[in-house]
Amino acid sequence: MNGDEGDGHQGISMEKERRVKANDPEHNETFQYANNRIKTSKYNILTFLPVNLFEQFQRVANAYFLFLLILQLIPEISSLSWFTTIVPLMVVFTITAVKDATDDCFRHKSDNQVNNRQAEVLIDGRLQNEKWMNVKPGDVIKLENNTFVAADLLLLSSSEPHGLCYIETAELDGETNLKVRQALPVTSELGPDIRRLAEFGGVVVCEPPNNKLDTFTGVLFWKDNRYSLNNEKMLLRGCVLRNTDWCFGMVIFAGPDTKLMQNSGRTKFKRTSIDRLMNTLALWIFGFLVCMGIILAIGNSIWEHQVGAHFRIYLFWNEVVNSSVFSGFLTFWSYIIILNSVVPISLYVSVEVIRLGHSYFINWDRKMYCPQKDTPAEVRTTTLNEELGQIEYIFSDKTGTITQNIMTFNKCSINGKTYGDVYDDLGRKTEINEKTVPVDFSFNPLADRKFQFYDHSLIESIKLGDAMVHEFFRLLSLCHTVMSEEKNAGELIYQVQSPDEGALVTAARNFGFIFKSRTPETITVEEMGKLVTYQLLAILDFNNIRKRMSVIVQTPDGQIKLYCKGADTILFERLHPSNEELMSLTSDHLEEFAGEGLRTLALAYKNLTEEHFKEWFKILQEANTSLDSRNDYLAAAYEEIEKDMMLLGATAIEDKLQEGVTETIASLSLANIKIWVLTGDKQETAMNIGYSCHMLTDTMNEIFIVASHTGMEVREELRKAKEHLFGQSKDLSNGHVFCEKMQESKQDSVLEETVTGDYALVINGHSLALALEGDLENEFVEVACMCKTVICCRVTPLQKAQVVELVKKHRKAVTLAIGDGANDISMIKSAHIGIGISGEEGMQAVLASDYSFAQFRYLKRLLLVHGRWSYFRMCKFLCYFFYKNFAFTLVHFWFGFFCGFSAQTVYDQWFITLFNIVYASLPVLAMGLFDQAILLYAGNQAPNGPRIRQ
């Protein structure tokens, strides 16, 4: 079901909370919840004509031509038949209506297909086949393997042990990797027993319908007990059941209330500068038309007053108009009708045709096709092509966009000692090359053969039984969300949600700590050939605010341990004071790793007493069962346990640059396009990648680094940067003179032109949060826009969007955002043009984007070739279109001086009618579709070309 085909269910739900009782339709009907019928179509047979006409008359041009048609029905002022206007108007209306009707027919077909799917519903104690549209909240339904989930369900039981089931969420977020869901233990005991399921009378009290796919808050009341519900207990409409024979679920949200449909509304409509220009031009041309009408009307009044009476002998009037002023008034409206072709009715249709053609050219471009992924470029919004030729700022994610997001475990620091470098016989560090001998993992039959590591001392430490090294890899094998699948004996397949996790678990696997399997209560690891099963007591989830993940496990000998991995800045704040020396040493290693462009994580653990854990677990359960502010309570509970930890070490993962990134960035920079990198990585890693792709160079005049902790410090650093920038070029050391200069420059947006030399700005997330506050944002954007390169580190998804909005607001520039993950969606939607890269992090960014392709390097061709062509073609098309209409119309204006301003026409009426829509349509369309401003190879080799936009 293509949920994004229509408006879906819009608006904020009026419900404060939802209360659904299982197997009790009478109780649930009192709340008048929506059934499972969905409607994405806009029209039906009765409403199509009035609604579609109303929509089309929303366009000013269409309303204007309707006004003309009414004027032409007045015989006293019309020298043209009504069909000269109604024929082109009907052609345009018919084309648009046919397009809208065709689109809506597909929606109706899709709706009917989905609404009439069959579901097994528990009715009167037995399973019966029902259409999807008849399913209601409170119904218990059965799903079988490889079937779509009919509505948003609370999972009750399944064929798998412990109430587990596996789902694919490709329809929701584009990700094809399997995700696990687990029923509550009390409901999983119901199993497939139809009688017990029919007697199930639990009441679910939960949040009202909303569009948040990754969260759910609710409580199940059953048998005088209350059980916490979260997203891990839910199966959402649009998912597909996989690797699970059957499962039963209770419908919570149906039809328009489901999260899929709540997300199916239209995204924010994006308009191009050409659209705004066309509207402005139409108003100016209409004004010009009125001026011509007034001039000719005045001429008619003068002519009628002086010589018009002598012509009545030859041109007999049925009814004489004695007043020359009234004659001029009538003539004004007559000329408004005759000269109407200066405002072209076919302009908007022609523009849409040209844009559609440009979109197909991008889709068909083989040079933007990625054979490795079998992924072509795709235009998802056809109305923005010419805007590609006017881009001034590009905002890019780093991981998976500039880099490959294919992670390999490269180095690590354990208990103050680094591993991963190779040394020669004299103890000197040597470069790893093809001749370097990798570590032999043949002792481990389950090792991943693709994994390579070159420091033999690490494997020796493991074989010698170094306790800290063992604990390090034990943590990597336990603290993750990876799912394992053993297809054949000795063949382990890992299903990973993050490439980082996959790299770390694979490293632990090769070094002898093999993650084998997991259940909701246990994790099984093979440690140096010995199978060990840990009791899984709690998982403390990772999110963008916490930036860490923890698990609490109990070893076979009864010891309770917390294992944590996360960003070093977050983890170091939560270490026991006794770790001071080790933390200092590990920090040095982290800086060294980040300097090489490696992604780093810190690892820590904590031994827990049984009493301490039980006390804390009560707090966790209370937080889990609270309906209000559950996330805040959970965050507080996590903070309580994740403190006074012992540092183990750090990991360093390599993420290589994508092919062609350096050349692409160089070409875009020469085209005077500024590139900002917004990344969640630490400063050193981001800067190293900046040097790798030549965004940062040693020849730059200055690289400003803003890494302060207070607003005053950030202000001071930005002020120093401004003084340095202007001091180099204008010797404006005096602060007052500087401020005056800034004020003068704000209006004409030439501030960056007053700066000579190349500068870069690097700012971390904490400083950026302060810089984005009202009183500092002006100073930040002024400094940043004067720099050639800007790198923002440790930023949150919200901050990415805020930075884009800031530049749009202050610079009035056309912006482009490009990313590959769910954390880039807000940035992609905020920019004028959003580009999604179909990478390793799923398809969420692609689904939210206007354009998509497989690799960053295709951005060069999209902007410098297709963007340039589209912009040139559209500009020339508009000039040509208005030229031919003016040339056609001004003949009548000029003829007015020779026909006594009598509103007579030079051309035949049918010629006037068909001029724009038949006779003169193909030449302008052909030029708008196929004209090339410069040769293709020149477009690639002359990056200064796109400056035409300025």
PDB file of C-alpha atoms in Angstrom, residues 431-680:
ATOM      1  CA  GLU A 431      52.981   1.560   6.822  1.00  0.00           C
ATOM      2  CA  ILE A 432      50.573  -1.325   6.176  1.00  0.00           C
ATOM      3  CA  ASN A 433      50.779  -2.469   2.563  1.00  0.00           C
ATOM      4  CA  GLU A 434      50.079  -5.522   0.433  1.00  0.00           C
ATOM      5  CA  LYS A 435      53.190  -7.273   1.750  1.00  0.00           C
ATOM      6  CA  THR A 436      52.210  -6.849   5.416  1.00  0.00           C
ATOM      7  CA  VAL A 437      51.285 -10.219   6.914  1.00  0.00           C
ATOM      8  CA  PRO A 438      47.800 -10.173   8.514  1.00  0.00           C
ATOM      9  CA  VAL A 439      46.889 -11.963  11.740  1.00  0.00           C
ATOM     10  CA  ASP A 440      46.149 -15.665  11.209  1.00  0.00           C
ATOM     11  CA  PHE A 441      42.637 -16.443  12.490  1.00  0.00           C
ATOM     12  CA  SER A 442      42.685 -20.078  11.373  1.00  0.00           C
ATOM     13  CA  PHE A 443      42.464 -21.181  15.028  1.00  0.00           C
ATOM     14  CA  ASN A 444      38.899 -19.842  14.999  1.00  0.00           C
ATOM     15  CA  PRO A 445      36.577 -21.866  12.679  1.00  0.00           C
ATOM     16  CA  LEU A 446      33.828 -19.205  12.967  1.00  0.00           C
ATOM     17  CA  ALA A 447      36.066 -16.249  12.040  1.00  0.00           C
ATOM     18  CA  ASP A 448      34.917 -13.921   9.259  1.00  0.00           C
ATOM     19  CA  ARG A 449      37.364 -14.538   6.400  1.00  0.00           C
ATOM     20  CA  LYS A 450      36.987 -10.968   5.080  1.00  0.00           C
ATOM     21  CA  PHE A 451      38.223  -9.439   8.343  1.00  0.00           C
ATOM     22  CA  GLN A 452      41.886  -8.419   8.407  1.00  0.00           C
ATOM     23  CA  PHE A 453      44.027  -7.141  11.269  1.00  0.00           C
ATOM     24  CA  TYR A 454      47.796  -6.690  11.229  1.00  0.00           C
ATOM     25  CA  ASP A 455      48.917  -6.231  14.866  1.00  0.00           C
ATOM     26  CA  HIS A 456      49.898  -9.718  16.090  1.00  0.00           C
ATOM     27  CA  SER A 457      50.387  -8.514  19.688  1.00  0.00           C
ATOM     28  CA  LEU A 458      46.614  -8.299  20.242  1.00  0.00           C
ATOM     29  CA  ILE A 459      45.969 -11.937  19.422  1.00  0.00           C
ATOM     30  CA  GLU A 460      48.923 -12.885  21.634  1.00  0.00           C
ATOM     31  CA  SER A 461      47.412 -10.939  24.562  1.00  0.00           C
ATOM     32  CA  ILE A 462      44.163 -12.871  24.093  1.00  0.00           C
ATOM     33  CA  LYS A 463      45.926 -16.232  23.977  1.00  0.00           C
ATOM     34  CA  LEU A 464      47.938 -15.312  27.101  1.00  0.00           C
ATOM     35  CA  GLY A 465      44.640 -14.661  28.930  1.00  0.00           C
ATOM     36  CA  ASP A 466      44.970 -10.899  29.545  1.00  0.00           C
ATOM     37  CA  ALA A 467      41.855 -10.230  31.679  1.00  0.00           C
ATOM     38  CA  MET A 468      41.303  -6.647  30.455  1.00  0.00           C
ATOM     39  CA  VAL A 469      41.614  -7.658  26.777  1.00  0.00           C
ATOM     40  CA  HIS A 470      39.140 -10.504  27.371  1.00  0.00           C
ATOM     41  CA  GLU A 471      36.734  -8.103  29.107  1.00  0.00           C
ATOM     42  CA  PHE A 472      37.115  -5.646  26.206  1.00  0.00           C
ATOM     43  CA  PHE A 473      36.003  -8.164  23.577  1.00  0.00           C
ATOM     44  CA  ARG A 474      33.396  -9.638  25.933  1.00  0.00           C
ATOM     45  CA  LEU A 475      31.803  -6.195  26.056  1.00  0.00           C
ATOM     46  CA  LEU A 476      31.809  -5.961  22.231  1.00  0.00           C
ATOM     47  CA  SER A 477      30.126  -9.375  21.962  1.00  0.00           C
ATOM     48  CA  LEU A 478      27.389  -8.490  24.492  1.00  0.00           C
ATOM     49  CA  CYS A 479      26.615  -4.762  24.152  1.00  0.00           C
ATOM     50  CA  HIS A 480      24.758  -4.453  20.828  1.00  0.00           C
ATOM     51  CA  THR A 481      21.420  -5.027  19.085  1.00  0.00           C
ATOM     52  CA  VAL A 482      22.725  -7.434  16.398  1.00  0.00           C
ATOM     53  CA  MET A 483      20.637 -10.485  15.442  1.00  0.00           C
ATOM     54  CA  SER A 484      22.457 -13.693  14.463  1.00  0.00           C
ATOM     55  CA  GLU A 485      21.391 -16.412  12.088  1.00  0.00           C
ATOM     56  CA  GLU A 486      23.293 -19.681  11.693  1.00  0.00           C
ATOM     57  CA  LYS A 487      22.319 -20.968   8.242  1.00  0.00           C
ATOM     58  CA  ASN A 488      24.718 -23.902   8.105  1.00  0.00           C
ATOM     59  CA  ALA A 489      27.077 -25.335  10.678  1.00  0.00           C
ATOM     60  CA  GLY A 490      29.874 -22.808  11.112  1.00  0.00           C
ATOM     61  CA  GLU A 491      28.208 -20.142   8.938  1.00  0.00           C
ATOM     62  CA  LEU A 492      27.050 -17.204  11.044  1.00  0.00           C
ATOM     63  CA  ILE A 493      25.110 -14.342   9.454  1.00  0.00           C
ATOM     64  CA  TYR A 494      24.682 -11.114  11.404  1.00  0.00           C
ATOM     65  CA  GLN A 495      21.658  -8.842  10.841  1.00  0.00           C
ATOM     66  CA  VAL A 496      22.865  -5.372  11.866  1.00  0.00           C
ATOM     67  CA  GLN A 497      20.994  -2.067  12.159  1.00  0.00           C
ATOM     68  CA  SER A 498      24.225  -0.049  12.162  1.00  0.00           C
ATOM     69  CA  PRO A 499      27.474  -0.710  10.232  1.00  0.00           C
ATOM     70  CA  ASP A 500      29.433   0.405  13.323  1.00  0.00           C
ATOM     71  CA  GLU A 501      27.895  -2.367  15.423  1.00  0.00           C
ATOM     72  CA  GLY A 502      28.506  -4.908  12.685  1.00  0.00           C
ATOM     73  CA  ALA A 503      32.215  -4.003  12.578  1.00  0.00           C
ATOM     74  CA  LEU A 504      32.646  -4.271  16.372  1.00  0.00           C
ATOM     75  CA  VAL A 505      30.762  -7.580  16.747  1.00  0.00           C
ATOM     76  CA  THR A 506      32.693  -9.017  13.783  1.00  0.00           C
ATOM     77  CA  ALA A 507      35.988  -7.965  15.403  1.00  0.00           C
ATOM     78  CA  ALA A 508      35.020  -9.675  18.669  1.00  0.00           C
ATOM     79  CA  ARG A 509      34.020 -12.753  16.666  1.00  0.00           C
ATOM     80  CA  ASN A 510      37.433 -12.987  14.997  1.00  0.00           C
ATOM     81  CA  PHE A 511      39.306 -12.530  18.244  1.00  0.00           C
ATOM     82  CA  GLY A 512      37.542 -15.479  19.847  1.00  0.00           C
ATOM     83  CA  PHE A 513      34.419 -13.895  21.443  1.00  0.00           C
ATOM     84  CA  ILE A 514      31.695 -15.057  19.091  1.00  0.00           C
ATOM     85  CA  PHE A 515      28.168 -13.747  19.536  1.00  0.00           C
ATOM     86  CA  LYS A 516      26.061 -16.839  18.770  1.00  0.00           C
ATOM     87  CA  SER A 517      22.415 -16.090  19.563  1.00  0.00           C
ATOM     88  CA  ARG A 518      20.040 -14.110  21.697  1.00  0.00           C
ATOM     89  CA  THR A 519      16.594 -14.502  23.242  1.00  0.00           C
ATOM     90  CA  PRO A 520      14.666 -11.840  25.171  1.00  0.00           C
ATOM     91  CA  GLU A 521      16.239 -13.135  28.395  1.00  0.00           C
ATOM     92  CA  THR A 522      19.667 -14.417  27.331  1.00  0.00           C
ATOM     93  CA  ILE A 523      22.708 -13.766  25.149  1.00  0.00           C
ATOM     94  CA  THR A 524      24.901 -16.712  24.192  1.00  0.00           C
ATOM     95  CA  VAL A 525      28.580 -16.108  23.414  1.00  0.00           C
ATOM     96  CA  GLU A 526      31.301 -18.587  22.524  1.00  0.00           C
ATOM     97  CA  GLU A 527      34.375 -17.373  24.465  1.00  0.00           C
ATOM     98  CA  MET A 528      37.611 -18.940  23.254  1.00  0.00           C
ATOM     99  CA  GLY A 529      35.783 -22.149  22.331  1.00  0.00           C
ATOM    100  CA  LYS A 530      33.634 -22.273  25.471  1.00  0.00           C
ATOM    101  CA  LEU A 531      29.871 -21.620  25.202  1.00  0.00           C
ATOM    102  CA  VAL A 532      28.684 -19.105  27.840  1.00  0.00           C
ATOM    103  CA  THR A 533      25.075 -17.973  28.315  1.00  0.00           C
ATOM    104  CA  TYR A 534      24.471 -14.636  30.034  1.00  0.00           C
ATOM    105  CA  GLN A 535      21.137 -13.620  31.527  1.00  0.00           C
ATOM    106  CA  LEU A 536      20.048 -10.351  29.878  1.00  0.00           C
ATOM    107  CA  LEU A 537      18.584  -8.232  32.665  1.00  0.00           C
ATOM    108  CA  ALA A 538      18.178  -4.873  30.926  1.00  0.00           C
ATOM    109  CA  ILE A 539      19.016  -2.988  27.710  1.00  0.00           C
ATOM    110  CA  LEU A 540      19.589   0.753  28.006  1.00  0.00           C
ATOM    111  CA  ASP A 541      18.928   1.934  24.460  1.00  0.00           C
ATOM    112  CA  PHE A 542      21.092   4.215  22.336  1.00  0.00           C
ATOM    113  CA  ASN A 543      19.659   7.507  21.065  1.00  0.00           C
ATOM    114  CA  ASN A 544      21.011  10.749  19.657  1.00  0.00           C
ATOM    115  CA  ILE A 545      20.736  12.506  23.015  1.00  0.00           C
ATOM    116  CA  ARG A 546      22.312   9.781  25.189  1.00  0.00           C
ATOM    117  CA  LYS A 547      24.936   8.866  22.556  1.00  0.00           C
ATOM    118  CA  ARG A 548      25.633   5.622  24.401  1.00  0.00           C
ATOM    119  CA  MET A 549      24.190   2.138  24.893  1.00  0.00           C
ATOM    120  CA  SER A 550      24.400  -0.206  27.855  1.00  0.00           C
ATOM    121  CA  VAL A 551      23.416  -3.767  28.722  1.00  0.00           C
ATOM    122  CA  ILE A 552      23.125  -5.302  32.174  1.00  0.00           C
ATOM    123  CA  VAL A 553      23.866  -9.030  32.243  1.00  0.00           C
ATOM    124  CA  GLN A 554      24.319 -11.735  34.838  1.00  0.00           C
ATOM    125  CA  THR A 555      27.207 -14.159  34.370  1.00  0.00           C
ATOM    126  CA  PRO A 556      26.760 -17.920  34.912  1.00  0.00           C
ATOM    127  CA  ASP A 557      28.413 -17.542  38.348  1.00  0.00           C
ATOM    128  CA  GLY A 558      25.806 -14.946  39.407  1.00  0.00           C
ATOM    129  CA  GLN A 559      27.833 -11.733  39.028  1.00  0.00           C
ATOM    130  CA  ILE A 560      25.849  -8.758  37.643  1.00  0.00           C
ATOM    131  CA  LYS A 561      27.674  -6.446  35.231  1.00  0.00           C
ATOM    132  CA  LEU A 562      26.859  -3.330  33.268  1.00  0.00           C
ATOM    133  CA  TYR A 563      28.655  -2.916  29.933  1.00  0.00           C
ATOM    134  CA  CYS A 564      28.526   0.475  28.196  1.00  0.00           C
ATOM    135  CA  LYS A 565      29.833   1.860  24.917  1.00  0.00           C
ATOM    136  CA  GLY A 566      29.397   5.384  23.571  1.00  0.00           C
ATOM    137  CA  ALA A 567      30.902   8.741  22.644  1.00  0.00           C
ATOM    138  CA  ASP A 568      34.019   9.460  24.714  1.00  0.00           C
ATOM    139  CA  THR A 569      32.820  12.949  25.723  1.00  0.00           C
ATOM    140  CA  ILE A 570      29.680  11.406  27.253  1.00  0.00           C
ATOM    141  CA  LEU A 571      31.289   8.327  28.783  1.00  0.00           C
ATOM    142  CA  PHE A 572      34.248  10.085  30.414  1.00  0.00           C
ATOM    143  CA  GLU A 573      31.843  12.210  32.482  1.00  0.00           C
ATOM    144  CA  ARG A 574      30.422   9.043  34.039  1.00  0.00           C
ATOM    145  CA  LEU A 575      33.662   7.294  35.055  1.00  0.00           C
ATOM    146  CA  HIS A 576      34.814   6.559  38.596  1.00  0.00           C
ATOM    147  CA  PRO A 577      37.395   9.099  39.863  1.00  0.00           C
ATOM    148  CA  SER A 578      40.009   6.331  40.095  1.00  0.00           C
ATOM    149  CA  ASN A 579      40.119   6.250  36.254  1.00  0.00           C
ATOM    150  CA  GLU A 580      41.810   9.658  35.965  1.00  0.00           C
ATOM    151  CA  GLU A 581      45.203   8.398  34.786  1.00  0.00           C
ATOM    152  CA  LEU A 582      43.794   5.793  32.399  1.00  0.00           C
ATOM    153  CA  MET A 583      41.300   8.327  31.031  1.00  0.00           C
ATOM    154  CA  SER A 584      44.125  10.778  30.249  1.00  0.00           C
ATOM    155  CA  LEU A 585      46.085   8.076  28.443  1.00  0.00           C
ATOM    156  CA  THR A 586      43.036   6.856  26.514  1.00  0.00           C
ATOM    157  CA  SER A 587      42.169  10.455  25.548  1.00  0.00           C
ATOM    158  CA  ASP A 588      45.587  10.790  23.929  1.00  0.00           C
ATOM    159  CA  HIS A 589      44.974   7.570  22.001  1.00  0.00           C
ATOM    160  CA  LEU A 590      41.516   8.814  20.924  1.00  0.00           C
ATOM    161  CA  GLU A 591      42.992  12.049  19.597  1.00  0.00           C
ATOM    162  CA  GLU A 592      45.585  10.038  17.689  1.00  0.00           C
ATOM    163  CA  PHE A 593      42.874   7.788  16.205  1.00  0.00           C
ATOM    164  CA  ALA A 594      40.647  10.758  15.300  1.00  0.00           C
ATOM    165  CA  GLY A 595      43.633  12.481  13.692  1.00  0.00           C
ATOM    166  CA  GLU A 596      43.806   9.547  11.282  1.00  0.00           C
ATOM    167  CA  GLY A 597      40.120  10.017  10.401  1.00  0.00           C
ATOM    168  CA  LEU A 598      38.905   7.002  12.406  1.00  0.00           C
ATOM    169  CA  ARG A 599      35.506   6.843  14.158  1.00  0.00           C
ATOM    170  CA  THR A 600      35.956   6.258  17.878  1.00  0.00           C
ATOM    171  CA  LEU A 601      33.922   4.856  20.765  1.00  0.00           C
ATOM    172  CA  ALA A 602      34.834   4.529  24.438  1.00  0.00           C
ATOM    173  CA  LEU A 603      34.050   1.336  26.412  1.00  0.00           C
ATOM    174  CA  ALA A 604      33.390   0.978  30.151  1.00  0.00           C
ATOM    175  CA  TYR A 605      31.946  -1.508  32.617  1.00  0.00           C
ATOM    176  CA  LYS A 606      30.603  -1.603  36.166  1.00  0.00           C
ATOM    177  CA  ASN A 607      30.124  -4.391  38.701  1.00  0.00           C
ATOM    178  CA  LEU A 608      26.716  -4.262  40.388  1.00  0.00           C
ATOM    179  CA  THR A 609      25.537  -5.828  43.631  1.00  0.00           C
ATOM    180  CA  GLU A 610      22.264  -7.713  43.564  1.00  0.00           C
ATOM    181  CA  GLU A 611      20.695  -5.310  46.091  1.00  0.00           C
ATOM    182  CA  HIS A 612      21.691  -2.248  44.093  1.00  0.00           C
ATOM    183  CA  PHE A 613      20.357  -3.736  40.876  1.00  0.00           C
ATOM    184  CA  LYS A 614      17.010  -4.723  42.446  1.00  0.00           C
ATOM    185  CA  GLU A 615      16.484  -1.221  43.835  1.00  0.00           C
ATOM    186  CA  TRP A 616      17.300   0.324  40.483  1.00  0.00           C
ATOM    187  CA  PHE A 617      15.135  -2.185  38.570  1.00  0.00           C
ATOM    188  CA  LYS A 618      12.086  -1.048  40.569  1.00  0.00           C
ATOM    189  CA  ILE A 619      12.766   2.520  39.438  1.00  0.00           C
ATOM    190  CA  LEU A 620      13.072   1.281  35.829  1.00  0.00           C
ATOM    191  CA  GLN A 621       9.759  -0.590  35.998  1.00  0.00           C
ATOM    192  CA  GLU A 622       7.978   2.474  37.387  1.00  0.00           C
ATOM    193  CA  ALA A 623       9.428   4.572  34.555  1.00  0.00           C
ATOM    194  CA  ASN A 624       8.379   1.951  31.996  1.00  0.00           C
ATOM    195  CA  THR A 625       4.761   1.857  33.168  1.00  0.00           C
ATOM    196  CA  SER A 626       4.265   5.629  33.397  1.00  0.00           C
ATOM    197  CA  LEU A 627       2.108   7.119  30.641  1.00  0.00           C
ATOM    198  CA  ASP A 628       3.238  10.719  31.071  1.00  0.00           C
ATOM    199  CA  SER A 629       6.841  11.747  30.383  1.00  0.00           C
ATOM    200  CA  ARG A 630       7.984   8.142  30.152  1.00  0.00           C
ATOM    201  CA  ASN A 631      11.113   9.075  28.181  1.00  0.00           C
ATOM    202  CA  ASP A 632      12.164  11.592  30.822  1.00  0.00           C
ATOM    203  CA  TYR A 633      11.725   9.038  33.610  1.00  0.00           C
ATOM    204  CA  LEU A 634      13.658   6.421  31.645  1.00  0.00           C
ATOM    205  CA  ALA A 635      16.496   8.862  30.953  1.00  0.00           C
ATOM    206  CA  ALA A 636      16.703   9.645  34.685  1.00  0.00           C
ATOM    207  CA  ALA A 637      16.756   5.911  35.540  1.00  0.00           C
ATOM    208  CA  TYR A 638      19.534   5.280  33.011  1.00  0.00           C
ATOM    209  CA  GLU A 639      21.563   8.179  34.433  1.00  0.00           C
ATOM    210  CA  GLU A 640      21.237   6.679  37.906  1.00  0.00           C
ATOM    211  CA  ILE A 641      22.896   3.379  36.985  1.00  0.00           C
ATOM    212  CA  GLU A 642      25.387   4.618  34.368  1.00  0.00           C
ATOM    213  CA  LYS A 643      27.813   6.329  36.703  1.00  0.00           C
ATOM    214  CA  ASP A 644      31.062   5.469  38.491  1.00  0.00           C
ATOM    215  CA  MET A 645      31.969   3.111  35.647  1.00  0.00           C
ATOM    216  CA  MET A 646      35.428   1.662  35.031  1.00  0.00           C
ATOM    217  CA  LEU A 647      37.123   2.502  31.738  1.00  0.00           C
ATOM    218  CA  LEU A 648      38.165  -0.413  29.531  1.00  0.00           C
ATOM    219  CA  GLY A 649      39.449   1.339  26.447  1.00  0.00           C
ATOM    220  CA  ALA A 650      38.339   2.600  23.039  1.00  0.00           C
ATOM    221  CA  THR A 651      37.720   1.338  19.528  1.00  0.00           C
ATOM    222  CA  ALA A 652      38.706   2.962  16.228  1.00  0.00           C
ATOM    223  CA  ILE A 653      36.778   2.133  13.062  1.00  0.00           C
ATOM    224  CA  GLU A 654      37.786   3.152   9.553  1.00  0.00           C
ATOM    225  CA  ASP A 655      35.238   4.610   7.155  1.00  0.00           C
ATOM    226  CA  LYS A 656      36.857   5.361   3.775  1.00  0.00           C
ATOM    227  CA  LEU A 657      35.986   8.215   1.410  1.00  0.00           C
ATOM    228  CA  GLN A 658      33.631   7.424  -1.446  1.00  0.00           C
ATOM    229  CA  GLU A 659      35.011   7.333  -4.942  1.00  0.00           C
ATOM    230  CA  GLY A 660      35.284  10.729  -6.648  1.00  0.00           C
ATOM    231  CA  VAL A 661      34.483  12.834  -3.566  1.00  0.00           C
ATOM    232  CA  THR A 662      37.646  14.975  -3.756  1.00  0.00           C
ATOM    233  CA  GLU A 663      37.158  15.815  -7.441  1.00  0.00           C
ATOM    234  CA  THR A 664      33.471  16.597  -6.903  1.00  0.00           C
ATOM    235  CA  ILE A 665      34.145  18.974  -4.016  1.00  0.00           C
ATOM    236  CA  ALA A 666      36.919  20.699  -5.986  1.00  0.00           C
ATOM    237  CA  SER A 667      34.630  21.268  -8.991  1.00  0.00           C
ATOM    238  CA  LEU A 668      31.764  22.555  -6.851  1.00  0.00           C
ATOM    239  CA  SER A 669      34.104  24.919  -4.990  1.00  0.00           C
ATOM    240  CA  LEU A 670      35.383  26.336  -8.288  1.00  0.00           C
ATOM    241  CA  ALA A 671      31.744  26.936  -9.254  1.00  0.00           C
ATOM    242  CA  ASN A 672      31.581  29.248  -6.207  1.00  0.00           C
ATOM    243  CA  ILE A 673      29.353  26.815  -4.291  1.00  0.00           C
ATOM    244  CA  LYS A 674      30.108  26.667  -0.567  1.00  0.00           C
ATOM    245  CA  ILE A 675      30.063  23.275   1.143  1.00  0.00           C
ATOM    246  CA  TRP A 676      29.249  22.833   4.828  1.00  0.00           C
ATOM    247  CA  VAL A 677      29.729  19.438   6.491  1.00  0.00           C
ATOM    248  CA  LEU A 678      27.343  18.699   9.375  1.00  0.00           C
ATOM    249  CA  THR A 679      28.368  15.536  11.216  1.00  0.00           C
ATOM    250  CA  GLY A 680      27.837  13.779  14.513  1.00  0.00           C
TER     251      GLY A 680
END
